[in-house]
Amino acid sequence: MKRYVYINENESSHELYCDNRISNRKYTVLNFLPKNLWEQFSRFMNQYFLLIACLQLWSLITPVNPASTWGPLIFIFAVSASKEAWDDYNRYLSDKKANEKLVWVVRQGIRKHIQAQDIHVGNIVWLRENDEVPCDLVLIGTSDPQGLCYVETSALDGETDLKTRGIPATCMGIDFELLHKIKGVIECPNPDKDIRRFDANLRLFPPFIDNDVCPLTIKNTILQSCYLRNTEWACGVAVHTGNETKLGMSRGIPEPKLTAMDAMIDKLTGAIFVFQIVVVMVLGIAGNVWKDTEARKQWYVLYPLEGPWYELLVIPLRFELLCSIMIPISIKVSLDLVKSLYAKFIDWDSEMIDYETGIPSHATNTAISEDLGQVEYIMTDKTGTLTENRMIFRRCCINGVFYGNESGDALKLLNAVAGSSPDVIQFVTVMAICNTVIPIKSKTGAILYKAQSQDEDALVNAAAQLHMVYANKNANILEIRFNGSIIKYELLEILEFTSDRKRMSVVVKDCQNGKILLLSKGADEAILPYAYDGQQTRTFIEVVEQYAQLGLRTLCLAWRELKEDEYQEWSLMFKEASSTLVDREWRIAEVCQRLEHEFEVLGVTAIEDCLQDGVPETIETLRKAGINFWMLTGDKQNTAIQIALSCNFISPEPKGQLLLIDGKTEDEVCRSLERVLLTMRITSSEPKDVAFVVDGWALEIALKHYRKAFTELAILSRTAICCRVTPSQKAQLVELLKSCDYRTLAIGDGGNDVRMIQQADIGVGISGREGLQAARAADYSIGKFRFLKRLILVHGRYSYNRTAFLSQYSFYKSLVICFIQIFFSFISGVSGTSLFNSVSLMAYNVFYTSVPVLVSVLDKDLSEGTVMQHPQILFYCQAGRLLNPSTFAGWFGRSLFHAIIVFVITIHAYAYEKSEMEELSMVALSGCIWLQAFVVALETNSFTVLQHLAIWGNLVAFYVINWIISAIPASGMYTIMFRLCRQPSYWITMFLIVAAGMGPVLALKYLRYTYRPSKINTLQQAERMGGPILTLGNIEPQPRSIEKEVSPLSITQPKSRSPVYEPLLSDSPNSSRRSLGPGTPFDFFQLQSRLSSNYSRNCKDN
Amino acid sequence: MSSNTPSSSAGGVGSADSSAPRRNSKRPKYSKFTQQELPACKPILTPRWVISAFILVSIVFIPIGVVSLFASQDVVEIIDRYETECVPQDFRNNKVSFIQSDANKTCTRRLTVTKRMKQPIYVYYQLDNFYQNHRRYVKSRSDSQLKDNSSWNDVSSCKPEDDSNGQPIVPCGLIAWSLFNDTYNFSLNNQQLAVNKTEISWKSDRDSKFGNDVFPRNFQNGTLIGGKSLDPTVPLSEQEDLIVWMRTAALPTFRKLYGKIERDLQPNEVIHVTLENNYNTYSFNGKKKLVLSTTSWLGGKNDFLGIAYLTVGGLCFFLALSFTVVYLVKPRRLGDPSYLSWNRNPGGQ
């Protein structure tokens, strides 16, 4: 499917393609009500309430005024509808702003100022510096003579660096004036949401040069919502407009995630529903029997002898309505409310602000905080998540000579550079120019590098410190200052980095001698196999191995001189491949392959990626909390293992054991998998840290052919390291664990983690150096990995506890009132009379019982410090100990007990001459309210002012409200509350209800608390009795048991970490934090280190 | 990586720049509330606290129970069940036909005062097994009609006693229709004992619920006569029997005030009651009782509260005692870290 965009043809495209009106709105004024109602009623609970409300309209069966259900129902719906409407209105406003923005567009050959929404496909749009791009454009002209412009794409992908975009070759040199009249056709794919691909062709019509097809890539486009920077003007042809732009297509509402807790609440609701049906059936039958036997004798009821056909249904339906409050209508509102408050607490938490960047944590998804407390598996990315993604050039090996080690002989390297050793010079040159970095001269004369990849940034900066300064990029001419002289290279081609190729190359022409050079850098397995025949690559393999063991990232640098004709021939192929529309990426890779061989490998660079602060502690704490960690990284196995060791991910030899799954063929993988599984099974009984390591290749085979075995392994293993995995494999692993009913949390920072973040139950994004992509796709975004501890242990745990209480309490209070109604029906001839009046019922559910429990969002069973000290306590949340059928049964029993207490005491204390209906009903109701206040008080662990205010204030409010209602002559309960409050017997009854209702509950709780305390209780006691809380139960070191069958990897930890990691060259402000050893030999580098400290938050563009 | 799904649907073009750089979003304001650090007191259930709570409850409850029980015992109550006795022997097998016949239903009862009764002495009638709280019954009334003369034909809620002969009934509905119609005449030593039948209903009802310009109309005119007829010349606000009756009882056994005797009665005085046994409780085996009762600060004679208080107080004392014993016999240190065995290693698979 393709679309043909005719440039500057005003009329033709109007019908074919939409205009540039952006609409993010879900509703229109007309369809808002039906659509919104439809959405709301697609939930079971809402359907249930609607059914109840409709049944209540039938006055024959309704026990109470229909308003008692319609009121709350309409209120709830109004709240969610107005929230939606408000959101939609804001979207409308922002759309309107964007749509009515004035832009310069060429119309009939003249530039006109029109509203952005009137742009049509094929129009030429002019932008000035700092303008926002209104739709997806193909560039055809810029103010830059080379046809370049810079755009900021942060709104699109969160990357803050400037990206270069260029006009297609055909448009080069077209006169400014002629651009208005340009005609042609762009053949481009139909709108999609891939912001990294745009495979199209441009053909200009005469008189504009030739008829040649010119390939277009994403580099020739500027996409909607980007900003034009550092460029005076640019103009382009609109190819995708309105909601069909790349941004518009990628817009979408992520599927709502349901927490385990919500699922449990739904389950319990279902159980209550079944219970309700049973009650209704029993009472319905009893009611009909009573009616036919007894009620016929009660002449004053005047039952007609022959009822209508539906007579048998009337009583059951009445009871259905009477029991409908069993499922509390308020629970939805309360839960929504507290959940958004949990999310706010996360946003507000000052301990989760990244003070380096000032980014606070943010909960994008407000609905799943409880799940945080139930996490069982954490899948973490490595680079940028565990590490800082701040690359520092540490070491290198040039042609077998090592530079940079414990003794810190950076001088040697500098001397070697100064000594013009050709290998070294070549090596440093590759470091300096084999990249896509843009040097920008600041006003002070310092050079800033805008790099898309942190590795390149590190290499260029290191090269600059070695006096090989990549000074300027002027169109295709690269200038390098070396020892005072300027060397110029002409950049011929860039063979870009892709994650499949794992290398990138540039083809440059040395302007001095006209030699054409291919400079490459890449992963060892992408470079070393392509070395020329004679070269010994063994040393390099060893070096890579050695560096990887130190946890350093390695890159191999290589070069090759090209012959003129070889290049020319290849260049044609490359051009052709670049202009293919189908499978362009693959074709280009294939063509690149033809050039990238016969390398002369120059050496290996080693770059360190520092661990983030607090990572080992965080991992240790969370693992103590019973959370299993899996590391999913695209990095090398050794690097991954080293990082894993250094951040407590796995324990070193005596305690831990690493099992390796490898193999290139199915058989090998199968054997290795089985072996590992066997070991796992044996060792799973002993608390030993056993982890397995698997690489992407073996993983693919395992997932494809041995899914069952691998799943078993996944369940057995607490720790796993998966290296060399692709984004989709990450997502697959998450899926695998999810399918085993584990709660998974995925944390990552880069675009390659987005899929796993979206897949997992909880996605956490680190708003780091790789942009905001992950943070935007995630449910929670945090600034640093270490905040995860607080997010889970504090916020997740509290949220879980609070929701557990709140939801069960909501059922409890509804059940109490419902049981009373049921009991009352036995003394009212099973006729379905409601003891309580409509106002009370409504206020009971919506107000009296909701307010006190809402402040339970402030409840803390244990202080944050205690939880951090005893992370094991999280087990209670993980295992769902606080909300499950058995705890629910407890609450159910309590509600039954309290209902009996209230009912029995009320009907006996208010018997005979006092048995007036309204009075009795208010006595029973106030009994419930009193009990509830004490139940909330008993279940509250920490009382803040707000809690006291809500619990006792609510009690006062109950009386005030009822006094007010009692003062209205028209109301049914006119003067009732005043009369009651004057009676001593009323107050005596209340105290009796409280004492009889709470006494056994308190006694039971006390006994359990003292004689069978849960761990939480013990910690509470310990916390409040004061004194130091000892951590006794760390997992004791166990005697080692080495499984002979499996060859353990050598995972000896480097003896002393710090001195090893002296930066070889660049000295970033932060590097001193980790390096404690003597780092003085580098003093003279400090002068230059300003260069490297000018970090721009660049992002890897893979 | 191709996926670039904005985190929310609001990520449009216009709003993109506002949602994208969260970097410059303002830092959360620090407050104890937002940091969840409000000062809190965290009580725990220490043995001392719990035991003293129970002791306190028992100390408070037992005296109240004793006082309540005494109050209830002070109330003198004469109950006379008469529904069987007032049916002539011949009709004992078929009481329903008796009550529905036109026979003379006058009946005389003798009540002996056991203890001195101080005025005012309340005269109640008590019905058993009478479901004034039946759903069909309790709803069959029209409050607006009772209150306001102008809405006299507002009888929609009164079915099946809404109109007779095509005319709306005032007061309509089953409750009014089934108004209790036994009457009592008391005489002491052959002298008429005055029964004050005014102010036996709630003042608020007379003033606000029953209109003084609403007169009975078309009442008890139908083919089926339920209970008492009303004097059509007396406004509803003065028909106190009706007002009392219309305060429906929540329980199937209830007493309603008939009148007040405003003099003291001495022990062993004999009261003769001449009663008209008109009301049909025979078809549903309901009991009818005549009750003369004094009152206390707690209300009528009702031992329940006193006994319940004594029971609860006693149980609390017993609990406190046993907790203390258990605590002394088997003391347990609170917050003992040795109970924290993480060695079971909860998360381990």
Coordinates of C-alpha atoms in Angstrom, one line a residue, chain A residues 652-889:
Chain A
P652 CA 30.4 -14.9 44.4
E653 CA 31.7 -18.4 44.3
P654 CA 31.3 -20.1 47.6
K655 CA 27.8 -18.9 48.2
G656 CA 26.5 -18.6 44.7
Q657 CA 26.6 -20.9 41.8
L658 CA 26.1 -20.0 38.2
L659 CA 24.7 -22.4 35.7
L660 CA 25.2 -21.8 32.1
I661 CA 22.8 -22.7 29.4
D662 CA 24.5 -22.4 26.1
G663 CA 24.8 -24.2 22.8
K664 CA 24.3 -23.4 19.3
T665 CA 22.1 -26.2 18.2
E666 CA 18.9 -27.6 19.5
D667 CA 20.6 -30.7 21.0
E668 CA 23.2 -28.8 22.8
V669 CA 20.7 -26.4 24.3
C670 CA 18.5 -29.2 25.3
R671 CA 21.3 -31.1 27.0
S672 CA 22.5 -28.0 28.8
L673 CA 19.0 -27.1 29.8
E674 CA 18.3 -30.5 31.3
R675 CA 21.6 -30.5 33.1
V676 CA 20.9 -27.1 34.7
L677 CA 17.4 -28.2 35.5
L678 CA 18.6 -31.2 37.3
T679 CA 21.1 -29.2 39.3
M680 CA 18.3 -26.7 40.1
R681 CA 16.0 -29.4 41.4
I682 CA 18.7 -30.7 43.7
T683 CA 19.8 -27.4 45.0
S684 CA 16.4 -25.8 45.2
S685 CA 15.9 -27.2 48.7
E686 CA 19.0 -25.5 50.1
P687 CA 19.0 -21.7 50.3
K688 CA 21.9 -21.3 48.0
D689 CA 22.1 -18.6 45.4
V690 CA 21.8 -20.5 42.2
A691 CA 21.4 -18.5 39.1
F692 CA 21.4 -19.5 35.5
V693 CA 22.8 -17.6 32.6
V694 CA 21.5 -17.9 29.2
D695 CA 22.3 -16.0 26.0
G696 CA 19.9 -14.8 23.4
W697 CA 20.7 -17.6 21.0
A698 CA 20.1 -20.4 23.4
L699 CA 17.1 -18.6 24.8
E700 CA 15.5 -18.5 21.4
I701 CA 15.9 -22.2 21.0
A702 CA 14.8 -22.9 24.5
L703 CA 11.7 -20.8 24.2
K704 CA 10.8 -22.3 20.9
H705 CA 11.4 -26.0 21.5
Y706 CA 11.8 -26.5 25.2
R707 CA 9.3 -24.1 26.6
K708 CA 8.1 -26.4 29.3
A709 CA 11.5 -27.2 30.6
F710 CA 12.5 -23.6 30.5
T711 CA 9.3 -22.6 32.3
E712 CA 10.2 -25.1 35.1
L713 CA 13.6 -23.6 35.3
A714 CA 12.2 -20.2 35.4
I715 CA 10.0 -21.2 38.4
L716 CA 12.9 -22.8 40.2
S717 CA 15.4 -20.1 39.7
R718 CA 15.4 -17.0 41.8
T719 CA 18.0 -15.3 39.7
A720 CA 18.7 -15.4 36.0
I721 CA 20.9 -13.5 33.7
C722 CA 19.9 -13.3 30.1
C723 CA 22.4 -11.7 27.9
R724 CA 22.4 -10.8 24.3
V725 CA 18.6 -10.7 24.2
T726 CA 16.5 -8.7 21.9
P727 CA 13.6 -6.5 22.9
S728 CA 11.1 -9.0 21.8
Q729 CA 12.8 -11.8 23.8
K730 CA 12.6 -9.6 26.8
A731 CA 8.9 -9.3 26.3
Q732 CA 8.7 -13.0 25.8
L733 CA 10.4 -13.7 29.1
V734 CA 8.0 -11.4 30.9
E735 CA 5.1 -13.2 29.2
L736 CA 6.5 -16.5 30.2
L737 CA 6.6 -15.6 33.9
K738 CA 3.2 -13.9 33.7
S739 CA 1.8 -17.1 32.3
C740 CA 3.0 -18.9 35.4
D741 CA 0.9 -16.5 37.4
Y742 CA 3.7 -14.4 38.8
R743 CA 3.5 -10.7 39.3
T744 CA 6.2 -9.3 37.2
L745 CA 7.8 -5.9 37.2
A746 CA 9.9 -4.8 34.3
I747 CA 12.3 -1.9 34.8
G748 CA 14.3 -0.3 32.0
D749 CA 15.3 3.0 30.6
G750 CA 15.6 2.7 26.9
G751 CA 13.5 2.2 23.8
N752 CA 14.6 -1.5 23.8
D753 CA 12.8 -2.0 27.1
V754 CA 9.5 -0.5 26.0
R755 CA 8.0 -3.8 24.9
M756 CA 8.9 -5.6 28.1
I757 CA 7.7 -2.7 30.2
Q758 CA 4.4 -2.7 28.4
Q759 CA 4.1 -6.4 28.7
A760 CA 4.8 -6.7 32.4
D761 CA 2.2 -6.3 35.1
I762 CA 4.0 -3.2 36.2
G763 CA 6.3 -1.3 34.0
V764 CA 8.8 1.0 35.6
G765 CA 10.8 3.4 33.4
I766 CA 13.9 5.1 34.4
S767 CA 13.9 8.6 33.0
G768 CA 17.6 8.4 32.1
R769 CA 20.0 9.2 29.5
E770 CA 18.4 7.1 26.8
G771 CA 15.5 9.4 26.7
L772 CA 12.0 9.2 28.1
Q773 CA 10.7 6.5 25.8
A774 CA 10.7 3.9 28.5
A775 CA 9.4 6.3 31.1
R776 CA 6.5 7.3 28.9
A777 CA 5.5 3.7 28.2
A778 CA 5.8 2.8 31.8
D779 CA 3.3 2.8 34.6
Y780 CA 5.8 4.4 36.9
S781 CA 8.8 6.5 36.0
I782 CA 11.6 7.0 38.5
G783 CA 14.8 8.8 38.3
K784 CA 17.1 6.2 39.7
F785 CA 17.1 2.5 40.2
R786 CA 17.4 2.8 43.9
F787 CA 14.0 4.4 44.2
L788 CA 12.6 1.0 43.3
K789 CA 13.2 -0.1 46.8
R790 CA 11.0 2.7 48.2
L791 CA 8.5 2.3 45.4
I792 CA 7.9 -1.3 46.3
L793 CA 8.5 -1.6 50.0
V794 CA 6.9 1.6 51.0
H795 CA 4.4 2.7 48.4
G796 CA 3.5 -0.7 47.1
R797 CA 3.2 -2.3 50.5
Y798 CA 1.2 0.5 52.1
S799 CA -1.1 0.6 49.1
Y800 CA -1.7 -3.1 49.3
N801 CA -2.4 -3.0 53.1
R802 CA -4.6 0.0 52.8
T803 CA -6.6 -1.4 49.9
A804 CA -6.9 -4.7 51.6
F805 CA -8.5 -3.0 54.6
L806 CA -10.6 -0.6 52.6
S807 CA -12.1 -3.1 50.3
Q808 CA -12.9 -5.7 53.0
Y809 CA -14.3 -3.0 55.3
S810 CA -16.5 -1.8 52.5
F811 CA -18.0 -5.3 52.2
Y812 CA -18.2 -5.6 55.9
K813 CA -20.2 -2.4 56.5
S814 CA -22.6 -3.2 53.6
L815 CA -23.1 -6.7 55.0
V816 CA -23.9 -5.5 58.4
I817 CA -26.7 -3.4 57.3
C818 CA -27.9 -6.0 54.9
F819 CA -27.9 -8.7 57.6
I820 CA -30.0 -6.5 59.8
Q821 CA -32.5 -6.0 57.0
I822 CA -32.6 -9.8 56.5
F823 CA -33.2 -10.4 60.2
F824 CA -35.8 -7.8 60.3
S825 CA -37.6 -9.5 57.4
F826 CA -38.2 -12.5 59.7
I827 CA -40.1 -10.4 62.2
S828 CA -42.0 -8.5 59.5
G829 CA -43.7 -11.4 57.9
V830 CA -40.9 -12.1 55.4
S831 CA -42.6 -9.4 53.3
G832 CA -39.5 -7.4 52.4
T833 CA -40.0 -4.4 54.5
S834 CA -37.0 -2.2 54.8
L835 CA -36.1 -1.3 58.4
F836 CA -34.1 1.7 57.3
N837 CA -35.5 4.6 55.4
S838 CA -34.2 5.6 52.0
V839 CA -32.2 8.6 53.2
S840 CA -30.4 6.6 55.9
L841 CA -29.5 3.8 53.5
M842 CA -28.1 6.2 51.0
A843 CA -26.2 8.2 53.4
Y844 CA -24.9 5.1 55.2
N845 CA -23.2 3.8 52.1
V846 CA -22.1 7.0 50.6
F847 CA -21.3 9.1 53.5
Y848 CA -21.3 7.7 57.1
T849 CA -19.2 4.7 56.4
S850 CA -17.1 6.0 53.5
V851 CA -15.4 9.0 55.1
P852 CA -13.7 7.3 58.1
V853 CA -12.4 4.5 56.0
L854 CA -11.0 6.8 53.4
V855 CA -8.5 8.2 55.8
S856 CA -7.1 4.7 56.1
V857 CA -4.9 5.8 53.2
L858 CA -2.8 7.5 55.9
D859 CA -2.5 4.3 57.9
K860 CA 0.9 2.8 58.3
D861 CA 1.2 -0.5 60.1
L862 CA 4.9 -0.3 60.3
S863 CA 7.2 2.7 59.9
E864 CA 9.1 3.0 56.7
G865 CA 12.4 2.4 58.5
T866 CA 11.2 -0.9 60.0
V867 CA 10.0 -2.1 56.6
M868 CA 13.3 -1.2 55.1
Q869 CA 15.1 -3.1 57.9
H870 CA 12.9 -6.1 57.5
P871 CA 12.0 -6.3 53.9
Q872 CA 11.0 -9.9 54.4
I873 CA 7.7 -8.5 55.7
L874 CA 6.7 -7.8 52.1
F875 CA 5.9 -11.5 52.0
Y876 CA 2.6 -10.8 53.5
C877 CA 1.7 -8.7 50.5
Q878 CA 3.2 -11.0 47.9
A879 CA 1.3 -14.0 49.2
G880 CA -1.8 -11.9 49.5
R881 CA -2.1 -12.6 53.2
L882 CA -4.2 -9.5 53.9
L883 CA -6.9 -10.0 51.3
N884 CA -7.9 -13.5 50.5
P885 CA -11.0 -15.6 51.0
S886 CA -10.0 -16.5 54.5
T887 CA -9.5 -12.9 55.7
F888 CA -12.6 -12.1 53.9
A889 CA -14.4 -14.8 55.8

